[in-house]
Tab-separated table of C-alpha atoms and ligand atoms in Angstrom:
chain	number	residue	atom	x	y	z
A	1	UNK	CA	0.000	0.000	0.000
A	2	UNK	CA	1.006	3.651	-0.790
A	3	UNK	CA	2.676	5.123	1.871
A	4	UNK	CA	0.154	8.151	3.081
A	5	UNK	CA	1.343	11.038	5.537
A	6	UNK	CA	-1.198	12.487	7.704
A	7	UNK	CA	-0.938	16.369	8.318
A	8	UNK	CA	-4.611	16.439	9.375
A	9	UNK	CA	-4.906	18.809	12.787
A	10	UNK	CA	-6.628	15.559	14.477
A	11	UNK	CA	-7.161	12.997	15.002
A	12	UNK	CA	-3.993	12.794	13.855
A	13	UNK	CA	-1.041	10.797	12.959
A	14	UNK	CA	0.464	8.653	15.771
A	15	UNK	CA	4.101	6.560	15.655
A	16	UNK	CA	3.745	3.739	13.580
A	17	UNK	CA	4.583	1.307	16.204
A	18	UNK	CA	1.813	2.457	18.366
A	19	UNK	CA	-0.885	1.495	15.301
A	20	UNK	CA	1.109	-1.809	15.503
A	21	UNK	CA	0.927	-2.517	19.147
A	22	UNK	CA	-2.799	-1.158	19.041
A	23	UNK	CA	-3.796	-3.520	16.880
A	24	UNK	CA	-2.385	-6.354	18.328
A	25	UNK	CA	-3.655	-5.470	22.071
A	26	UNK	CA	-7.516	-5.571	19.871
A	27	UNK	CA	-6.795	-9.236	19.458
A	28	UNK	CA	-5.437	-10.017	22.810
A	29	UNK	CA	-3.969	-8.198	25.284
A	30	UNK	CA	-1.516	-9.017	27.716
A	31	UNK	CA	-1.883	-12.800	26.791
A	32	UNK	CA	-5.034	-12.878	28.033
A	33	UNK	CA	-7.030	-14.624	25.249
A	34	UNK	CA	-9.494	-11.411	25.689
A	35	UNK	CA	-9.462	-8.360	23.277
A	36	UNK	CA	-8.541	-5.204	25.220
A	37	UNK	CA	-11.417	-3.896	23.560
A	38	UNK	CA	-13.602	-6.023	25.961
A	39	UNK	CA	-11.973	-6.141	29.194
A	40	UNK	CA	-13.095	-4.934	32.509
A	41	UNK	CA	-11.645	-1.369	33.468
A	42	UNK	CA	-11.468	-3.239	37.322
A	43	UNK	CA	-9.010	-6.028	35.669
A	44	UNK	CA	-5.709	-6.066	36.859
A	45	UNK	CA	-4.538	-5.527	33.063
A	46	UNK	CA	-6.305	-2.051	33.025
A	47	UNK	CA	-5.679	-0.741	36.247
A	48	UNK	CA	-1.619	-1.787	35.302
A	49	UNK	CA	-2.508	0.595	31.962
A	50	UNK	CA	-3.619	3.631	33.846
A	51	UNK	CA	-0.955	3.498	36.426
A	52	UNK	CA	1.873	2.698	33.999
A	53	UNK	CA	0.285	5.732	31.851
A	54	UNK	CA	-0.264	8.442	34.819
A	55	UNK	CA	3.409	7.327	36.210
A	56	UNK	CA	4.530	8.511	32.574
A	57	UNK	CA	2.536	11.533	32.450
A	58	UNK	CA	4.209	12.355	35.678
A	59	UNK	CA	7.987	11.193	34.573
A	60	UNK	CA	8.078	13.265	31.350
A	61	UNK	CA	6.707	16.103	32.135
A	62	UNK	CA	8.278	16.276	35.198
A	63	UNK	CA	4.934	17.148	37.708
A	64	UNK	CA	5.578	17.890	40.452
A	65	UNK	CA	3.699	17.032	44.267
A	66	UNK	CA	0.711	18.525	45.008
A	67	UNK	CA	-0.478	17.635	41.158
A	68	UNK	CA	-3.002	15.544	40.249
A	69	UNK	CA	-3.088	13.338	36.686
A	70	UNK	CA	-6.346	12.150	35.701
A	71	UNK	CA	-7.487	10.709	32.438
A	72	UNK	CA	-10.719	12.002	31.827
A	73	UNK	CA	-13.995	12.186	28.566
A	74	UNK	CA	-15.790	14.777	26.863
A	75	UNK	CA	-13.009	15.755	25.395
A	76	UNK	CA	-10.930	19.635	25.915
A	77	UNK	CA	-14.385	20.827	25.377
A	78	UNK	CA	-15.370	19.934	28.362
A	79	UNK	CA	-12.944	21.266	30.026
A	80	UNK	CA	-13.814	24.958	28.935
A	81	UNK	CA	-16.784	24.481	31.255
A	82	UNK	CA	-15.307	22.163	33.785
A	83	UNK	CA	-12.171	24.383	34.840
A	84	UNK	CA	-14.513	27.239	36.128
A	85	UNK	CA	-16.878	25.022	37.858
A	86	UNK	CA	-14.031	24.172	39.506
A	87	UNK	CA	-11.994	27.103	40.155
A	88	UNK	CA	-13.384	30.205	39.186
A	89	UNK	CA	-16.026	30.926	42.644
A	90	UNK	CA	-19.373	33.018	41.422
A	91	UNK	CA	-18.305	36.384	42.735
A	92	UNK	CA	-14.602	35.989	41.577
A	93	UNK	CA	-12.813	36.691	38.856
A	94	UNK	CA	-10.700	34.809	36.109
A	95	UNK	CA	-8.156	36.613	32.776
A	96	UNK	CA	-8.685	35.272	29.488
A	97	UNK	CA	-6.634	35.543	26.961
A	98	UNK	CA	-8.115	35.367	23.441
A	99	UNK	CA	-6.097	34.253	20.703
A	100	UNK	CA	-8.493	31.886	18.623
A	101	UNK	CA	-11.494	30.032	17.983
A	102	UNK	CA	-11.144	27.599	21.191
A	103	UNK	CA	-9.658	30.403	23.385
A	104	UNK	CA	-12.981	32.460	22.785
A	105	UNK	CA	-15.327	28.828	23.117
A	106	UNK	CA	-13.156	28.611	26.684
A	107	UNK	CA	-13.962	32.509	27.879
A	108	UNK	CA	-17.462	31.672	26.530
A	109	UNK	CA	-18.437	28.790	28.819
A	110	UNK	CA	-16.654	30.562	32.284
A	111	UNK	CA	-18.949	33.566	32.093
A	112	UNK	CA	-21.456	31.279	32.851
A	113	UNK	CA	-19.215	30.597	35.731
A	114	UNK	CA	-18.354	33.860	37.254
A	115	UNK	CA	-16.775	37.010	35.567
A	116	UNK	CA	-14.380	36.722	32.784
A	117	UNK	CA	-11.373	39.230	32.157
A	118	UNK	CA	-10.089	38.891	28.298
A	119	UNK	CA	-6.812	40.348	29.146
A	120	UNK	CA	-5.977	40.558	25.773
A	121	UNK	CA	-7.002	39.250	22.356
A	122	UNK	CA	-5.475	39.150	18.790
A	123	UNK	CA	-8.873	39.248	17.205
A	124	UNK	CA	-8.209	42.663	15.187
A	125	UNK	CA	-5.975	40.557	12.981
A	126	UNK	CA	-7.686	37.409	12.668
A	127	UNK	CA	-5.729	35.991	15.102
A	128	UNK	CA	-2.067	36.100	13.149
A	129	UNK	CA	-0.856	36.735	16.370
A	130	UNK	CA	-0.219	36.348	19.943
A	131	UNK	CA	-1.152	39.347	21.948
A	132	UNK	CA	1.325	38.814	24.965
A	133	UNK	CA	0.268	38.649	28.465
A	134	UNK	CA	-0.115	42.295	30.395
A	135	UNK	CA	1.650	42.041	33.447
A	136	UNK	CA	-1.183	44.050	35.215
A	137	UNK	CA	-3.419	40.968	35.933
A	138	UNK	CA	-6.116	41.957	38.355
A	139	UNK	CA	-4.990	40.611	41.938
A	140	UNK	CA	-8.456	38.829	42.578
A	141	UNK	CA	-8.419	36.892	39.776
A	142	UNK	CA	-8.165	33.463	40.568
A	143	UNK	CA	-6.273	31.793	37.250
A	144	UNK	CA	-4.814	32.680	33.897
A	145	UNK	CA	-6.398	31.229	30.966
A	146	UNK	CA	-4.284	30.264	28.420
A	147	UNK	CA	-4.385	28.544	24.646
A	148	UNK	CA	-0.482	27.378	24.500
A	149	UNK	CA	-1.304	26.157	20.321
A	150	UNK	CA	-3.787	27.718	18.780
A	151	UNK	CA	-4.666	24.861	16.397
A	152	UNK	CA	-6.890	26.838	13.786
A	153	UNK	CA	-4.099	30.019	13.675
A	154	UNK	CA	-0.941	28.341	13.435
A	155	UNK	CA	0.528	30.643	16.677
A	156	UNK	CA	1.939	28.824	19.895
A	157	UNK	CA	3.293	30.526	23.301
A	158	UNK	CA	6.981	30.131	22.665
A	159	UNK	CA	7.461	30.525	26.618
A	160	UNK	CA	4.724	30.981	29.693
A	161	UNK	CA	6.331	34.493	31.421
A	162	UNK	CA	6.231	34.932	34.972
A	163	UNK	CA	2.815	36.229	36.302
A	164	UNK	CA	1.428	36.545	39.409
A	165	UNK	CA	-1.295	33.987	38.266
A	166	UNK	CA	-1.353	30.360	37.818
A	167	UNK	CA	-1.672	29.859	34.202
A	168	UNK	CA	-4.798	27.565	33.412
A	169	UNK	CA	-3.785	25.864	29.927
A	170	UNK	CA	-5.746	24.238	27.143
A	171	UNK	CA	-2.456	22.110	25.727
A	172	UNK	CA	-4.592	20.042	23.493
A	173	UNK	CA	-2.180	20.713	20.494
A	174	UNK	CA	0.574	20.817	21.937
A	175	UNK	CA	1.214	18.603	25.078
A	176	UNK	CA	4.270	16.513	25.001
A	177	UNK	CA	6.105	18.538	22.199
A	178	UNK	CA	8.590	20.627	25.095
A	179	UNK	CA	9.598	20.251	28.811
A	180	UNK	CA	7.676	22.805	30.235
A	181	UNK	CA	7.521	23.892	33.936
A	182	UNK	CA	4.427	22.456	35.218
A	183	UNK	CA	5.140	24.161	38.576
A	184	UNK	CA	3.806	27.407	36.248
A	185	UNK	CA	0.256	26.152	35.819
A	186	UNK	CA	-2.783	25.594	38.151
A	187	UNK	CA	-4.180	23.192	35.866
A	188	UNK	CA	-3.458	21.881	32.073
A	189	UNK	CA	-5.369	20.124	29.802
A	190	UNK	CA	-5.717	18.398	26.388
A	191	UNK	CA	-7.660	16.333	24.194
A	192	UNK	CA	-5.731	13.019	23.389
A	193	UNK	CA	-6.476	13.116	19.504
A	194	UNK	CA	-3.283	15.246	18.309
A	195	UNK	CA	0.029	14.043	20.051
A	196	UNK	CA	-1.108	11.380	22.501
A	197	UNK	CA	-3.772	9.220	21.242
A	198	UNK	CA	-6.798	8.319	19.343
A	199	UNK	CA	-9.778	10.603	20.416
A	200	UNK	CA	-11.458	9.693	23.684
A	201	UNK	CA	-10.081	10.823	26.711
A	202	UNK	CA	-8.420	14.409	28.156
A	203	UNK	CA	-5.298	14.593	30.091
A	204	UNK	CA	-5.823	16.717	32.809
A	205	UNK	CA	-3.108	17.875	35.474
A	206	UNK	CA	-4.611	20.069	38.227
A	207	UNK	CA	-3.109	21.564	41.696
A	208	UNK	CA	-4.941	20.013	44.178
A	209	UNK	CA	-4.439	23.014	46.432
A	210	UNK	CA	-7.094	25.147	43.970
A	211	UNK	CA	-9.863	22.167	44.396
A	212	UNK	CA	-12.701	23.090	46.754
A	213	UNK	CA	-12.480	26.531	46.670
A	214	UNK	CA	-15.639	27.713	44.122
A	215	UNK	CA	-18.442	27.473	46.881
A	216	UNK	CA	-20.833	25.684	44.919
A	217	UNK	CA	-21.725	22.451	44.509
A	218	UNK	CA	-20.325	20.122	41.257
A	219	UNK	CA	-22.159	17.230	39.830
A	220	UNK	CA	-19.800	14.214	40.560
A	221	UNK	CA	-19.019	13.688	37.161
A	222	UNK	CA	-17.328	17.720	36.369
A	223	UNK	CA	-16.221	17.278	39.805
A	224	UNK	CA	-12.427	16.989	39.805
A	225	UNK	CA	-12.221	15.414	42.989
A	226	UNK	CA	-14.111	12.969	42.729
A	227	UNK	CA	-12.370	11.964	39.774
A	228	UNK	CA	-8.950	12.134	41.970
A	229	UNK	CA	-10.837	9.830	44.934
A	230	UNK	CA	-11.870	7.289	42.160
A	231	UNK	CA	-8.290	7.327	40.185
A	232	UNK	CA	-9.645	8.225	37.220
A	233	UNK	CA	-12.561	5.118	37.615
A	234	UNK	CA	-15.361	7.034	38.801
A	235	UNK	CA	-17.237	5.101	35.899
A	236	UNK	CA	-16.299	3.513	32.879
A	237	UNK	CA	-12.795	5.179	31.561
A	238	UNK	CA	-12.036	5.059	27.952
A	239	UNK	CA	-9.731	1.999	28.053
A	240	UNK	CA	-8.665	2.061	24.620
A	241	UNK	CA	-7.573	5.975	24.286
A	242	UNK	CA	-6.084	5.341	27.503
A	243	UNK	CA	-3.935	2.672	26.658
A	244	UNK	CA	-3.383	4.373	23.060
A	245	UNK	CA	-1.620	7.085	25.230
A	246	UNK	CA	0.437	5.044	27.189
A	247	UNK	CA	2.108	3.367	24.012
A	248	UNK	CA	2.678	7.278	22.602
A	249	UNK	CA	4.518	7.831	26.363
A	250	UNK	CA	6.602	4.829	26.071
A	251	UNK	CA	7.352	5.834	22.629
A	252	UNK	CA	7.737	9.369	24.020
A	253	UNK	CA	9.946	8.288	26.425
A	254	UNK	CA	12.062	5.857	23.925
A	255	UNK	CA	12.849	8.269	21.923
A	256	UNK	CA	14.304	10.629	24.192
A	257	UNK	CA	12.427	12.164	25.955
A	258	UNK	CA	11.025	15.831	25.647
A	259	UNK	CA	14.003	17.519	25.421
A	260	UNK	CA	14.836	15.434	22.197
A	261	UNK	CA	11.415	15.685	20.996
A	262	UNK	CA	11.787	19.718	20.989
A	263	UNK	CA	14.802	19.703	18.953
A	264	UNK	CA	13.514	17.436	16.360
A	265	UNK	CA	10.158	19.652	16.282
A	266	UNK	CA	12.334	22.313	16.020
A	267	UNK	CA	13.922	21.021	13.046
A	268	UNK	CA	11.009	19.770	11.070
A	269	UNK	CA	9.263	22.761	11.584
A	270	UNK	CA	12.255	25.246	10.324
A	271	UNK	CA	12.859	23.152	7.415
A	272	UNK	CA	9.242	23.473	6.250
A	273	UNK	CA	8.662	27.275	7.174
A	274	UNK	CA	12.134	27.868	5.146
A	275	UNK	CA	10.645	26.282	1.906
A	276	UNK	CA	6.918	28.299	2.800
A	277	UNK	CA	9.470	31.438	3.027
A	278	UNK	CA	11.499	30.537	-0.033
A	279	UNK	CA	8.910	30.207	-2.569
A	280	UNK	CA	6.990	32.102	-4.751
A	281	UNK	CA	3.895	30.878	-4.794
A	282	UNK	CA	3.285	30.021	-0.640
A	283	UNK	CA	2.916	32.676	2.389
A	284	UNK	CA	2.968	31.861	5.456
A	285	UNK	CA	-0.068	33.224	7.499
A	286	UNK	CA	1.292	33.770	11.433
A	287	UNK	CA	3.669	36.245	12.655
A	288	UNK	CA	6.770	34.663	12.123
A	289	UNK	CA	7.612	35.193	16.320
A	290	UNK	CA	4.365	33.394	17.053
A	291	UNK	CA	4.474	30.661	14.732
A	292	UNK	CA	3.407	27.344	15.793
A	293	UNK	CA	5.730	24.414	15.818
A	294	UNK	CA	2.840	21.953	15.312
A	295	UNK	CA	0.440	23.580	12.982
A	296	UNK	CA	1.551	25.556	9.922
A	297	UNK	CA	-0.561	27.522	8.188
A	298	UNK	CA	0.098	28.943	4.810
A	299	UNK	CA	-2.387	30.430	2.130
A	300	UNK	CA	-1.386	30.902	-2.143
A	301	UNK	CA	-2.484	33.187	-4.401
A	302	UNK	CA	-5.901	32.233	-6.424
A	303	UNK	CA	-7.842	29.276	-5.883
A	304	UNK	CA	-7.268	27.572	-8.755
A	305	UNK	CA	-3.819	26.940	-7.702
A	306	UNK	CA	-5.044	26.101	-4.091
A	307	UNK	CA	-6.854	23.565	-5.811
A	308	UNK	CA	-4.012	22.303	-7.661
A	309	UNK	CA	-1.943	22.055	-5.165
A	310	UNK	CA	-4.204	20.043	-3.095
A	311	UNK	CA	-4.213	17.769	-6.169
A	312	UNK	CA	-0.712	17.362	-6.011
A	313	UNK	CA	-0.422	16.682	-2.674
A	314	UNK	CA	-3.190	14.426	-2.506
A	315	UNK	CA	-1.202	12.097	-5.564
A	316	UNK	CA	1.851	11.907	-3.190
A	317	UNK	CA	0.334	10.619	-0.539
A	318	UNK	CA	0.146	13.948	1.801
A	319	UNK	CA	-3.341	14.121	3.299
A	320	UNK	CA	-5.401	16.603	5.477
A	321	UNK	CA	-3.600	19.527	3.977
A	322	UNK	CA	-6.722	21.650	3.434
A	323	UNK	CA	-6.589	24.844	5.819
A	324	UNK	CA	-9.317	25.630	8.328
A	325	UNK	CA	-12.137	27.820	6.687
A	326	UNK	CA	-11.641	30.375	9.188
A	327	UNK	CA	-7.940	31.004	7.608
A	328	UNK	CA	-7.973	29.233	4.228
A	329	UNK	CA	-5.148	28.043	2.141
A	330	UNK	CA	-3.218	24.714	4.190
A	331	UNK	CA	-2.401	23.640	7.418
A	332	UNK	CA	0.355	20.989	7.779
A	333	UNK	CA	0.214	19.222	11.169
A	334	UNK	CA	3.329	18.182	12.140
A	335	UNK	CA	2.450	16.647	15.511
A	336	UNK	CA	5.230	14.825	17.691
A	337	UNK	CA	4.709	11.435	15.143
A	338	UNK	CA	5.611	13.283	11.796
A	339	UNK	CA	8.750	11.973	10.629
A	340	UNK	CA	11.159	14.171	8.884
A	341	UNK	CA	10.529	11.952	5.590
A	342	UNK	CA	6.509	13.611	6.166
A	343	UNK	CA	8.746	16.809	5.950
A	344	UNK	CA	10.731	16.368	3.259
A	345	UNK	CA	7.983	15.095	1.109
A	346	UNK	CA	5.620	18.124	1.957
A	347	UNK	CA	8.982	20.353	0.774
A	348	UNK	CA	9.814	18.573	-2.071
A	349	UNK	CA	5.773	18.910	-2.974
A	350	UNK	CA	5.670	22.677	-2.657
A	351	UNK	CA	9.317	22.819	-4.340
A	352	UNK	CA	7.995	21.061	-7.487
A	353	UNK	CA	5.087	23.094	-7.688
A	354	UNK	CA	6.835	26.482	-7.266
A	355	UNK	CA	8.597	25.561	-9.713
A	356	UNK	CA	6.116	24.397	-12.061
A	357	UNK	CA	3.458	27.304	-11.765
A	358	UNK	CA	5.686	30.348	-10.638
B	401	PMP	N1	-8.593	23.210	22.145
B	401	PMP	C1	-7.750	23.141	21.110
B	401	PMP	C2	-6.491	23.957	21.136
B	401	PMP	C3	-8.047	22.309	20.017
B	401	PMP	O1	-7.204	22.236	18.985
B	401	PMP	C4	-9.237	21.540	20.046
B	401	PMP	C5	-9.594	20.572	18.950
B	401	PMP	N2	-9.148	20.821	17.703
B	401	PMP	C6	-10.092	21.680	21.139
B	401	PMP	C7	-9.734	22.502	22.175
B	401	PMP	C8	-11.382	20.896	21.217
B	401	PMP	O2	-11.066	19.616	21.540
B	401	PMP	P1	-12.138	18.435	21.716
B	401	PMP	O3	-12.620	18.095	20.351
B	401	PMP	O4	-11.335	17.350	22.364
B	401	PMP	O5	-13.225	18.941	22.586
């Protein structure tokens, strides 16, 4: 079969070996005769997956004590209303910054909360950039919302400067792709589907220090402690995104960690904003400062020749190119699992068309 790359922004392409090991685990896992597809969360197997998988979460990312991993559903979504149930008490206060689509969903669901401060917001330009955070946060605000990757935009946070707030961040495109200094952050989340599994559960890493403070009462199931008493089994966990992710961390972890994983990101990503920047036909869309590591967006000049080179791309075997329609043009996702050969084929595409229609 044709070898296909997957840019798409997610789900999205995970390491090879973790499709293997996947598969094999939906036939029988852990010698058991039984499909992991249809064994008891309760089994020994399972509860060996989460642990194994929250140990890792811990180990890479270096968490420190105090913090809570859980492996939760309803996906980041969920956690734009979740995180103010939780944290942000009716008569206080909680800074948003708005620098895309999910950013503004997040501020969106926590005014239903309590009231929402949008710090600052790149929305003039259609969010091209990041706004940077004002260092005059209010002093009663209780957290810092922050979208580290803006998916849609192609912008990440390149660092998280000091504040005198914990950062609250939705990390759903961008978890695992840095060390970062969790000690920073109140709580983090993501969505699995873009560097750490298939779609189905949300990594969630919360200071258990900020729990019980909102004055209200939580339904047990958006109630984050709860979730911490019943290790992530309050009900029925989604096994197989769960143990999805913990292949991704061992692979994470195989290949050398995050500080290894950064420099090859790093890499990738320069080699295919240099050929973006060294054509004729291709423009990158994001401030070059702000551009995003994992998502690169890039418009050309008429639509006939977006269409073209979508054909192109499409007859070498490079899928899920096609931009968002809130910025047009491409997006090439080049989450944690693109291999540099994804790279150089995506270059070589846009080299040979360049060429061809310049
Ligand atoms: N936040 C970001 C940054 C995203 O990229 C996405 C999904 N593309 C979401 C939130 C929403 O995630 P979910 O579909 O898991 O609710």
């Amino acid at each position: 079969m044709k070898k296909v790359f997957n840019f798409s922004a997610g789900p999205a392409i995970l390491p090879t070996e973790v499709f293997e090991q996947t598969a094999d685990a939906c036939r029988s896992f852990s010698k058991s005769g039984l499909s992991i597809l249809e064994m008891s969360h309760r089994s020994k197997e399972i509860i060996a997956v989460m642990d194994e998988a929250i140990a890792l979460v811990k180990e890479l990312l270096g968490v420190p004590q105090g913090y809570q991993v859980l492996f939760l559903q309803g996906g980041a979504s969920l956690q734009f209303s979740m995180v103010p149930y939780n944290l942000l008490p009716q008569t206080g206060k909680a800074v948003y910054i708005d620098t895309g689509v999910w950013a503004k969903k997040a501020s969106k669901e926590a005014k239903l909360f309590g009231d929402v401060v949008v710090a600052a917001s790149s929305s003039d330009k259609n969010y091209n950039y990041l706004p940077g955070i004002p260092q005059n946060l209010p002093a009663d605000a209780v957290y810092c919302h922050v979208t580290s990757n803006n998916t849609i935009f192609g912008t990440q946070m390149s660092h998280f400067p000091k504040i005198s707030l914990p950062y609250v961040a939705d990390m759903s495109s961008d978890i695992f792709s840095r060390p970062i200094d969790v000690s920073q952050f109140g709580l983090i989340y993501a969505g699995a589907q873009k560097n750490l599994a298939c779609a189905g559960t949300t990594l969630v890493i919360v200071r258990e220090d900020l729990l019980g403070k909102a004055g209200r009462t939580i339904p047990s199931m958006l109630d984050y402690k709860i979730h911490i008493e019943g290790e992530s089994m309050f009900n029925t966990p989604p096994v197989i995104s769960i143990y999805v992710s913990l292949l991704t961390l061992r692979w994470l972890k195989k290949t050398g960690g995050l500080v290894a994983l950064e420099q090859h990101n790093k890499a990738k990503a320069g080699k295919l904003y240099d050929a973006i920047d060294n054509s004729k036909l291709f423009t990158g869309t994001a401030n070059k400062a702000d551009r995003s590591l994992m998502n690169v967006t890039f418009v050309t000049q008429t639509p006939e020749l977006e269409e073209a080179f979508l054909a192109l791309a499409k007859e070498r075997g490079l899928d899920g190119l096609k931009g968002h329609r809130s910025v047009g043009g491409f997006r090439a996702s080049i989450y944690n699992a693109m291999p540099m050969e994804g790279i150089d084929a995506l270059v070589s595409a846009l080299q040979d068309f360049d060429r061809a229609h310049a």
